[in-house]
Amino acid sequence: MGLAASQGRLLLLTARKSDLELQAQSITQQRLLLAIQQETIAEEYADKTNNQIFQIRLDGASEYSPLSIASLNSLLNGNATSDYKLSADKSEVTSGKYGIFDTRTNKYIDPKDIKGDTGNTPYSKLQQNLESGAWVIRTPETRVEAAAGASGTKEVKTMGDLMIGADSRFRQTYFTQDDNKAKADYDKAMARVQRLDKQLELKLNQVETQHKAVETEVESVDKIISNNIESSFKYFS
């Protein structure tokens, strides 16, 4: 092989080597993205199997049931169909023994807006907002304060937050009804990701094998060029 031909061959091999290196980088990046997907899938599975639901135990009941407007009405108002009433600006409860307060808007939630919310899953509007702390249940309470402009004290009627964790009528427990579906979804998603990763791994192995072969040929051509140059210098010297 002449010097010019060897140089041309070397250029082609160098381009091929660079192309293979780029392919390897691309495949490695794709595998990294799949690894991130695996982490996301695992996190979603953990969230679905560790989710919790608020429950309530009604008077005379031995078991807890999902916390909903109807169950709150039954426990606190004494009638499952009797909602609390609000002032026109929704800033206070005008009747009823509780209210659901939105801490973001500083107004009470109109019970008509969530009356159909059964609270059967952690994904219901009532359950999600109570879990996040966006909503709190408030009940009437009496606070003793110093009387203004005179000695002594006075009783002030107000609404205070109901502490679910400290009230035995309420509890928060793990929600397991969706665990089987969560496991099935997790297995399916992980199998897909692992299948794609295996395909990429095989493709990367092929690229690395080709890259190694090209490197070997580059070394061979380099040696031929070096020998040609050395021979030429010897001839002209």
PDB file of N, CA and C in Angstrom, residues 10-97:
ATOM      1  N   LEU A  10      -6.130   5.888   6.484  1.00  0.00           N
ATOM      2  CA  LEU A  10      -6.067   6.356   7.870  1.00  0.00           C
ATOM      3  C   LEU A  10      -7.154   7.384   8.163  1.00  0.00           C
ATOM      4  N   LEU A  11      -7.399   8.271   7.182  1.00  0.00           N
ATOM      5  CA  LEU A  11      -8.456   9.270   7.363  1.00  0.00           C
ATOM      6  C   LEU A  11      -9.824   8.604   7.488  1.00  0.00           C
ATOM      7  N   LEU A  12     -10.080   7.612   6.662  1.00  0.00           N
ATOM      8  CA  LEU A  12     -11.360   6.893   6.731  1.00  0.00           C
ATOM      9  C   LEU A  12     -11.516   6.170   8.069  1.00  0.00           C
ATOM     10  N   LEU A  13     -10.433   5.544   8.512  1.00  0.00           N
ATOM     11  CA  LEU A  13     -10.483   4.826   9.786  1.00  0.00           C
ATOM     12  C   LEU A  13     -10.685   5.780  10.961  1.00  0.00           C
ATOM     13  N   THR A  14     -10.022   6.942  10.897  1.00  0.00           N
ATOM     14  CA  THR A  14     -10.168   7.935  11.971  1.00  0.00           C
ATOM     15  C   THR A  14     -11.612   8.436  12.046  1.00  0.00           C
ATOM     16  N   ALA A  15     -12.222   8.664  10.864  1.00  0.00           N
ATOM     17  CA  ALA A  15     -13.620   9.105  10.829  1.00  0.00           C
ATOM     18  C   ALA A  15     -14.541   8.024  11.387  1.00  0.00           C
ATOM     19  N   ARG A  16     -14.261   6.772  11.004  1.00  0.00           N
ATOM     20  CA  ARG A  16     -15.058   5.658  11.498  1.00  0.00           C
ATOM     21  C   ARG A  16     -14.912   5.509  13.008  1.00  0.00           C
ATOM     22  N   LYS A  17     -13.711   5.689  13.498  1.00  0.00           N
ATOM     23  CA  LYS A  17     -13.454   5.598  14.937  1.00  0.00           C
ATOM     24  C   LYS A  17     -14.225   6.676  15.694  1.00  0.00           C
ATOM     25  N   SER A  18     -14.206   7.889  15.162  1.00  0.00           N
ATOM     26  CA  SER A  18     -14.942   8.997  15.803  1.00  0.00           C
ATOM     27  C   SER A  18     -16.440   8.729  15.797  1.00  0.00           C
ATOM     28  N   ASP A  19     -16.944   8.166  14.680  1.00  0.00           N
ATOM     29  CA  ASP A  19     -18.368   7.840  14.578  1.00  0.00           C
ATOM     30  C   ASP A  19     -18.755   6.790  15.611  1.00  0.00           C
ATOM     31  N   LEU A  20     -17.929   5.790  15.776  1.00  0.00           N
ATOM     32  CA  LEU A  20     -18.210   4.739  16.759  1.00  0.00           C
ATOM     33  C   LEU A  20     -18.173   5.288  18.184  1.00  0.00           C
ATOM     34  N   GLU A  21     -17.239   6.182  18.445  1.00  0.00           N
ATOM     35  CA  GLU A  21     -17.154   6.795  19.776  1.00  0.00           C
ATOM     36  C   GLU A  21     -18.402   7.625  20.065  1.00  0.00           C
ATOM     37  N   LEU A  22     -18.891   8.327  19.028  1.00  0.00           N
ATOM     38  CA  LEU A  22     -20.119   9.114  19.192  1.00  0.00           C
ATOM     39  C   LEU A  22     -21.308   8.198  19.454  1.00  0.00           C
ATOM     40  N   GLN A  23     -21.371   7.070  18.725  1.00  0.00           N
ATOM     41  CA  GLN A  23     -22.443   6.101  18.958  1.00  0.00           C
ATOM     42  C   GLN A  23     -22.395   5.561  20.389  1.00  0.00           C
ATOM     43  N   ALA A  24     -21.197   5.260  20.865  1.00  0.00           N
ATOM     44  CA  ALA A  24     -21.045   4.734  22.226  1.00  0.00           C
ATOM     45  C   ALA A  24     -21.511   5.759  23.263  1.00  0.00           C
ATOM     46  N   GLN A  25     -21.168   7.027  23.034  1.00  0.00           N
ATOM     47  CA  GLN A  25     -21.605   8.085  23.955  1.00  0.00           C
ATOM     48  C   GLN A  25     -23.126   8.205  23.960  1.00  0.00           C
ATOM     49  N   SER A  26     -23.720   8.130  22.757  1.00  0.00           N
ATOM     50  CA  SER A  26     -25.175   8.234  22.646  1.00  0.00           C
ATOM     51  C   SER A  26     -25.862   7.083  23.370  1.00  0.00           C
ATOM     52  N   ILE A  27     -25.350   5.874  23.183  1.00  0.00           N
ATOM     53  CA  ILE A  27     -25.935   4.693  23.841  1.00  0.00           C
ATOM     54  C   ILE A  27     -25.792   4.803  25.354  1.00  0.00           C
ATOM     55  N   THR A  28     -24.621   5.249  25.810  1.00  0.00           N
ATOM     56  CA  THR A  28     -24.395   5.418  27.253  1.00  0.00           C
ATOM     57  C   THR A  28     -25.364   6.438  27.832  1.00  0.00           C
ATOM     58  N   GLN A  29     -25.619   7.518  27.083  1.00  0.00           N
ATOM     59  CA  GLN A  29     -26.565   8.535  27.532  1.00  0.00           C
ATOM     60  C   GLN A  29     -27.981   7.966  27.612  1.00  0.00           C
ATOM     61  N   GLN A  30     -28.346   7.153  26.622  1.00  0.00           N
ATOM     62  CA  GLN A  30     -29.674   6.523  26.638  1.00  0.00           C
ATOM     63  C   GLN A  30     -29.821   5.588  27.833  1.00  0.00           C
ATOM     64  N   ARG A  31     -28.767   4.859  28.156  1.00  0.00           N
ATOM     65  CA  ARG A  31     -28.816   3.951  29.310  1.00  0.00           C
ATOM     66  C   ARG A  31     -28.915   4.731  30.620  1.00  0.00           C
ATOM     67  N   LEU A  32     -28.276   5.897  30.640  1.00  0.00           N
ATOM     68  CA  LEU A  32     -28.373   6.753  31.827  1.00  0.00           C
ATOM     69  C   LEU A  32     -29.801   7.246  32.012  1.00  0.00           C
ATOM     70  N   LEU A  33     -30.443   7.624  30.905  1.00  0.00           N
ATOM     71  CA  LEU A  33     -31.837   8.074  30.979  1.00  0.00           C
ATOM     72  C   LEU A  33     -32.754   6.938  31.450  1.00  0.00           C
ATOM     73  N   LEU A  34     -32.461   5.725  31.002  1.00  0.00           N
ATOM     74  CA  LEU A  34     -33.244   4.570  31.453  1.00  0.00           C
ATOM     75  C   LEU A  34     -33.056   4.325  32.944  1.00  0.00           C
ATOM     76  N   ALA A  35     -31.834   4.547  33.436  1.00  0.00           N
ATOM     77  CA  ALA A  35     -31.572   4.386  34.874  1.00  0.00           C
ATOM     78  C   ALA A  35     -32.382   5.403  35.673  1.00  0.00           C
ATOM     79  N   ILE A  36     -32.486   6.633  35.130  1.00  0.00           N
ATOM     80  CA  ILE A  36     -33.292   7.666  35.790  1.00  0.00           C
ATOM     81  C   ILE A  36     -34.765   7.258  35.779  1.00  0.00           C
ATOM     82  N   GLN A  37     -35.204   6.673  34.653  1.00  0.00           N
ATOM     83  CA  GLN A  37     -36.588   6.183  34.578  1.00  0.00           C
ATOM     84  C   GLN A  37     -36.849   5.111  35.624  1.00  0.00           C
ATOM     85  N   GLN A  38     -35.879   4.235  35.833  1.00  0.00           N
ATOM     86  CA  GLN A  38     -36.030   3.183  36.842  1.00  0.00           C
ATOM     87  C   GLN A  38     -36.214   3.792  38.229  1.00  0.00           C
ATOM     88  N   GLU A  39     -35.442   4.828  38.527  1.00  0.00           N
ATOM     89  CA  GLU A  39     -35.573   5.502  39.819  1.00  0.00           C
ATOM     90  C   GLU A  39     -36.959   6.125  39.963  1.00  0.00           C
ATOM     91  N   THR A  40     -37.437   6.753  38.888  1.00  0.00           N
ATOM     92  CA  THR A  40     -38.766   7.379  38.917  1.00  0.00           C
ATOM     93  C   THR A  40     -39.852   6.338  39.124  1.00  0.00           C
ATOM     94  N   ILE A  41     -39.741   5.222  38.414  1.00  0.00           N
ATOM     95  CA  ILE A  41     -40.729   4.138  38.551  1.00  0.00           C
ATOM     96  C   ILE A  41     -40.737   3.603  39.983  1.00  0.00           C
ATOM     97  N   ALA A  42     -39.541   3.438  40.560  1.00  0.00           N
ATOM     98  CA  ALA A  42     -39.442   2.928  41.938  1.00  0.00           C
ATOM     99  C   ALA A  42     -40.045   3.927  42.930  1.00  0.00           C
ATOM    100  N   GLU A  43     -39.798   5.225  42.696  1.00  0.00           N
ATOM    101  CA  GLU A  43     -40.349   6.249  43.588  1.00  0.00           C
ATOM    102  C   GLU A  43     -41.874   6.284  43.506  1.00  0.00           C
ATOM    103  N   GLU A  44     -42.408   6.183  42.285  1.00  0.00           N
ATOM    104  CA  GLU A  44     -43.865   6.183  42.116  1.00  0.00           C
ATOM    105  C   GLU A  44     -44.486   4.964  42.795  1.00  0.00           C
ATOM    106  N   TYR A  45     -43.812   3.835  42.694  1.00  0.00           N
ATOM    107  CA  TYR A  45     -44.315   2.616  43.345  1.00  0.00           C
ATOM    108  C   TYR A  45     -44.318   2.772  44.859  1.00  0.00           C
ATOM    109  N   ALA A  46     -43.238   3.365  45.373  1.00  0.00           N
ATOM    110  CA  ALA A  46     -43.151   3.585  46.821  1.00  0.00           C
ATOM    111  C   ALA A  46     -44.251   4.528  47.289  1.00  0.00           C
ATOM    112  N   ASP A  47     -44.506   5.574  46.502  1.00  0.00           N
ATOM    113  CA  ASP A  47     -45.571   6.531  46.861  1.00  0.00           C
ATOM    114  C   ASP A  47     -46.933   5.852  46.907  1.00  0.00           C
ATOM    115  N   LYS A  48     -47.191   4.987  45.920  1.00  0.00           N
ATOM    116  CA  LYS A  48     -48.503   4.339  45.832  1.00  0.00           C
ATOM    117  C   LYS A  48     -48.707   3.281  46.910  1.00  0.00           C
ATOM    118  N   THR A  49     -47.624   2.675  47.375  1.00  0.00           N
ATOM    119  CA  THR A  49     -47.765   1.634  48.402  1.00  0.00           C
ATOM    120  C   THR A  49     -47.625   2.201  49.815  1.00  0.00           C
ATOM    121  N   ASN A  50     -47.198   3.458  49.907  1.00  0.00           N
ATOM    122  CA  ASN A  50     -47.072   4.091  51.228  1.00  0.00           C
ATOM    123  C   ASN A  50     -48.109   5.189  51.454  1.00  0.00           C
ATOM    124  N   ASN A  51     -49.056   5.342  50.498  1.00  0.00           N
ATOM    125  CA  ASN A  51     -50.055   6.392  50.672  1.00  0.00           C
ATOM    126  C   ASN A  51     -51.003   6.049  51.817  1.00  0.00           C
ATOM    127  N   GLN A  52     -51.548   7.092  52.412  1.00  0.00           N
ATOM    128  CA  GLN A  52     -52.403   6.913  53.581  1.00  0.00           C
ATOM    129  C   GLN A  52     -53.743   7.598  53.379  1.00  0.00           C
ATOM    130  N   ILE A  53     -54.703   7.220  54.193  1.00  0.00           N
ATOM    131  CA  ILE A  53     -56.053   7.755  54.093  1.00  0.00           C
ATOM    132  C   ILE A  53     -56.563   8.117  55.483  1.00  0.00           C
ATOM    133  N   PHE A  54     -57.298   9.207  55.558  1.00  0.00           N
ATOM    134  CA  PHE A  54     -57.912   9.608  56.829  1.00  0.00           C
ATOM    135  C   PHE A  54     -59.227   8.840  57.003  1.00  0.00           C
ATOM    136  N   GLN A  55     -59.434   8.354  58.223  1.00  0.00           N
ATOM    137  CA  GLN A  55     -60.662   7.629  58.538  1.00  0.00           C
ATOM    138  C   GLN A  55     -61.300   8.217  59.794  1.00  0.00           C
ATOM    139  N   ILE A  56     -62.557   7.882  59.971  1.00  0.00           N
ATOM    140  CA  ILE A  56     -63.338   8.410  61.086  1.00  0.00           C
ATOM    141  C   ILE A  56     -64.143   7.271  61.705  1.00  0.00           C
ATOM    142  N   ARG A  57     -64.278   7.317  63.035  1.00  0.00           N
ATOM    143  CA  ARG A  57     -65.098   6.305  63.716  1.00  0.00           C
ATOM    144  C   ARG A  57     -66.347   6.993  64.257  1.00  0.00           C
ATOM    145  N   LEU A  58     -67.491   6.607  63.709  1.00  0.00           N
ATOM    146  CA  LEU A  58     -68.750   7.231  64.102  1.00  0.00           C
ATOM    147  C   LEU A  58     -69.199   6.717  65.468  1.00  0.00           C
ATOM    148  N   ASP A  59     -70.040   7.474  66.110  1.00  0.00           N
ATOM    149  CA  ASP A  59     -70.554   7.090  67.431  1.00  0.00           C
ATOM    150  C   ASP A  59     -71.248   5.733  67.356  1.00  0.00           C
ATOM    151  N   GLY A  60     -70.872   4.833  68.250  1.00  0.00           N
ATOM    152  CA  GLY A  60     -71.481   3.511  68.304  1.00  0.00           C
ATOM    153  C   GLY A  60     -70.883   2.514  67.343  1.00  0.00           C
ATOM    154  N   ALA A  61     -69.937   2.968  66.491  1.00  0.00           N
ATOM    155  CA  ALA A  61     -69.315   2.063  65.517  1.00  0.00           C
ATOM    156  C   ALA A  61     -68.016   1.503  66.074  1.00  0.00           C
ATOM    157  N   SER A  62     -67.718   0.266  65.738  1.00  0.00           N
ATOM    158  CA  SER A  62     -66.477  -0.350  66.199  1.00  0.00           C
ATOM    159  C   SER A  62     -65.362  -0.221  65.164  1.00  0.00           C
ATOM    160  N   GLU A  63     -65.753   0.053  63.907  1.00  0.00           N
ATOM    161  CA  GLU A  63     -64.785   0.165  62.825  1.00  0.00           C
ATOM    162  C   GLU A  63     -64.697   1.604  62.315  1.00  0.00           C
ATOM    163  N   TYR A  64     -63.567   1.904  61.707  1.00  0.00           N
ATOM    164  CA  TYR A  64     -63.382   3.223  61.093  1.00  0.00           C
ATOM    165  C   TYR A  64     -63.869   3.177  59.644  1.00  0.00           C
ATOM    166  N   SER A  65     -64.340   4.309  59.157  1.00  0.00           N
ATOM    167  CA  SER A  65     -64.775   4.443  57.760  1.00  0.00           C
ATOM    168  C   SER A  65     -64.075   5.660  57.158  1.00  0.00           C
ATOM    169  N   PRO A  66     -64.055   5.781  55.820  1.00  0.00           N
ATOM    170  CA  PRO A  66     -63.370   6.915  55.196  1.00  0.00           C
ATOM    171  C   PRO A  66     -63.940   8.254  55.657  1.00  0.00           C
ATOM    172  N   LEU A  67     -63.057   9.211  55.832  1.00  0.00           N
ATOM    173  CA  LEU A  67     -63.476  10.541  56.250  1.00  0.00           C
ATOM    174  C   LEU A  67     -64.045  11.281  55.045  1.00  0.00           C
ATOM    175  N   SER A  68     -65.291  11.725  55.166  1.00  0.00           N
ATOM    176  CA  SER A  68     -65.971  12.443  54.088  1.00  0.00           C
ATOM    177  C   SER A  68     -66.881  13.486  54.701  1.00  0.00           C
ATOM    178  N   ILE A  69     -67.494  14.301  53.849  1.00  0.00           N
ATOM    179  CA  ILE A  69     -68.448  15.294  54.346  1.00  0.00           C
ATOM    180  C   ILE A  69     -69.597  14.607  55.077  1.00  0.00           C
ATOM    181  N   ALA A  70     -70.094  13.512  54.491  1.00  0.00           N
ATOM    182  CA  ALA A  70     -71.220  12.803  55.107  1.00  0.00           C
ATOM    183  C   ALA A  70     -70.841  12.251  56.472  1.00  0.00           C
ATOM    184  N   SER A  71     -69.637  11.652  56.590  1.00  0.00           N
ATOM    185  CA  SER A  71     -69.238  11.079  57.879  1.00  0.00           C
ATOM    186  C   SER A  71     -68.946  12.178  58.902  1.00  0.00           C
ATOM    187  N   LEU A  72     -68.392  13.304  58.455  1.00  0.00           N
ATOM    188  CA  LEU A  72     -68.172  14.430  59.368  1.00  0.00           C
ATOM    189  C   LEU A  72     -69.500  14.989  59.860  1.00  0.00           C
ATOM    190  N   ASN A  73     -70.453  15.122  58.942  1.00  0.00           N
ATOM    191  CA  ASN A  73     -71.781  15.594  59.335  1.00  0.00           C
ATOM    192  C   ASN A  73     -72.398  14.660  60.371  1.00  0.00           C
ATOM    193  N   SER A  74     -72.292  13.363  60.120  1.00  0.00           N
ATOM    194  CA  SER A  74     -72.885  12.384  61.023  1.00  0.00           C
ATOM    195  C   SER A  74     -72.267  12.452  62.407  1.00  0.00           C
ATOM    196  N   LEU A  75     -70.915  12.596  62.471  1.00  0.00           N
ATOM    197  CA  LEU A  75     -70.242  12.615  63.761  1.00  0.00           C
ATOM    198  C   LEU A  75     -70.403  13.952  64.486  1.00  0.00           C
ATOM    199  N   LEU A  76     -70.208  15.038  63.777  1.00  0.00           N
ATOM    200  CA  LEU A  76     -70.144  16.347  64.430  1.00  0.00           C
ATOM    201  C   LEU A  76     -71.468  17.101  64.436  1.00  0.00           C
ATOM    202  N   ASN A  77     -72.260  16.936  63.369  1.00  0.00           N
ATOM    203  CA  ASN A  77     -73.549  17.622  63.325  1.00  0.00           C
ATOM    204  C   ASN A  77     -74.700  16.734  63.768  1.00  0.00           C
ATOM    205  N   GLY A  78     -74.420  15.409  63.889  1.00  0.00           N
ATOM    206  CA  GLY A  78     -75.462  14.494  64.348  1.00  0.00           C
ATOM    207  C   GLY A  78     -76.403  14.044  63.250  1.00  0.00           C
ATOM    208  N   ASN A  79     -76.114  14.436  62.004  1.00  0.00           N
ATOM    209  CA  ASN A  79     -76.983  14.050  60.895  1.00  0.00           C
ATOM    210  C   ASN A  79     -76.145  14.042  59.624  1.00  0.00           C
ATOM    211  N   ALA A  80     -76.113  12.906  58.945  1.00  0.00           N
ATOM    212  CA  ALA A  80     -75.241  12.770  57.780  1.00  0.00           C
ATOM    213  C   ALA A  80     -75.606  13.710  56.646  1.00  0.00           C
ATOM    214  N   THR A  81     -76.814  14.233  56.622  1.00  0.00           N
ATOM    215  CA  THR A  81     -77.253  15.104  55.519  1.00  0.00           C
ATOM    216  C   THR A  81     -77.253  16.582  55.892  1.00  0.00           C
ATOM    217  N   SER A  82     -76.900  16.901  57.127  1.00  0.00           N
ATOM    218  CA  SER A  82     -76.937  18.302  57.571  1.00  0.00           C
ATOM    219  C   SER A  82     -75.561  18.942  57.441  1.00  0.00           C
ATOM    220  N   ASP A  83     -75.394  19.837  56.468  1.00  0.00           N
ATOM    221  CA  ASP A  83     -74.126  20.532  56.274  1.00  0.00           C
ATOM    222  C   ASP A  83     -74.038  21.756  57.174  1.00  0.00           C
ATOM    223  N   TYR A  84     -72.809  22.192  57.390  1.00  0.00           N
ATOM    224  CA  TYR A  84     -72.630  23.468  58.090  1.00  0.00           C
ATOM    225  C   TYR A  84     -72.959  24.611  57.129  1.00  0.00           C
ATOM    226  N   LYS A  85     -73.285  25.771  57.669  1.00  0.00           N
ATOM    227  CA  LYS A  85     -73.639  26.940  56.857  1.00  0.00           C
ATOM    228  C   LYS A  85     -72.579  28.018  57.019  1.00  0.00           C
ATOM    229  N   LEU A  86     -72.393  28.805  55.953  1.00  0.00           N
ATOM    230  CA  LEU A  86     -71.360  29.837  55.945  1.00  0.00           C
ATOM    231  C   LEU A  86     -71.958  31.229  55.774  1.00  0.00           C
ATOM    232  N   SER A  87     -71.173  32.223  56.191  1.00  0.00           N
ATOM    233  CA  SER A  87     -71.539  33.608  55.920  1.00  0.00           C
ATOM    234  C   SER A  87     -71.372  33.863  54.427  1.00  0.00           C
ATOM    235  N   ALA A  88     -71.894  34.976  53.935  1.00  0.00           N
ATOM    236  CA  ALA A  88     -71.865  35.265  52.504  1.00  0.00           C
ATOM    237  C   ALA A  88     -70.442  35.308  51.949  1.00  0.00           C
ATOM    238  N   ASP A  89     -69.496  35.801  52.753  1.00  0.00           N
ATOM    239  CA  ASP A  89     -68.105  35.883  52.280  1.00  0.00           C
ATOM    240  C   ASP A  89     -67.284  34.648  52.639  1.00  0.00           C
ATOM    241  N   LYS A  90     -67.933  33.641  53.214  1.00  0.00           N
ATOM    242  CA  LYS A  90     -67.297  32.371  53.577  1.00  0.00           C
ATOM    243  C   LYS A  90     -66.167  32.537  54.611  1.00  0.00           C
ATOM    244  N   SER A  91     -66.242  33.603  55.374  1.00  0.00           N
ATOM    245  CA  SER A  91     -65.195  33.850  56.370  1.00  0.00           C
ATOM    246  C   SER A  91     -65.502  33.210  57.712  1.00  0.00           C
ATOM    247  N   GLU A  92     -66.751  32.783  57.917  1.00  0.00           N
ATOM    248  CA  GLU A  92     -67.095  32.155  59.194  1.00  0.00           C
ATOM    249  C   GLU A  92     -68.252  31.184  59.023  1.00  0.00           C
ATOM    250  N   VAL A  93     -68.326  30.252  59.984  1.00  0.00           N
ATOM    251  CA  VAL A  93     -69.408  29.272  60.006  1.00  0.00           C
ATOM    252  C   VAL A  93     -70.558  29.858  60.812  1.00  0.00           C
ATOM    253  N   THR A  94     -71.739  29.909  60.210  1.00  0.00           N
ATOM    254  CA  THR A  94     -72.892  30.499  60.888  1.00  0.00           C
ATOM    255  C   THR A  94     -73.761  29.460  61.589  1.00  0.00           C
ATOM    256  N   SER A  95     -73.664  28.208  61.139  1.00  0.00           N
ATOM    257  CA  SER A  95     -74.381  27.136  61.829  1.00  0.00           C
ATOM    258  C   SER A  95     -73.674  25.817  61.554  1.00  0.00           C
ATOM    259  N   GLY A  96     -73.800  24.899  62.491  1.00  0.00           N
ATOM    260  CA  GLY A  96     -73.092  23.635  62.366  1.00  0.00           C
ATOM    261  C   GLY A  96     -71.951  23.567  63.369  1.00  0.00           C
ATOM    262  N   LYS A  97     -71.493  22.379  63.648  1.00  0.00           N
ATOM    263  CA  LYS A  97     -70.479  22.179  64.689  1.00  0.00           C
ATOM    264  C   LYS A  97     -69.070  21.984  64.141  1.00  0.00           C
TER     265      LYS A  97
END
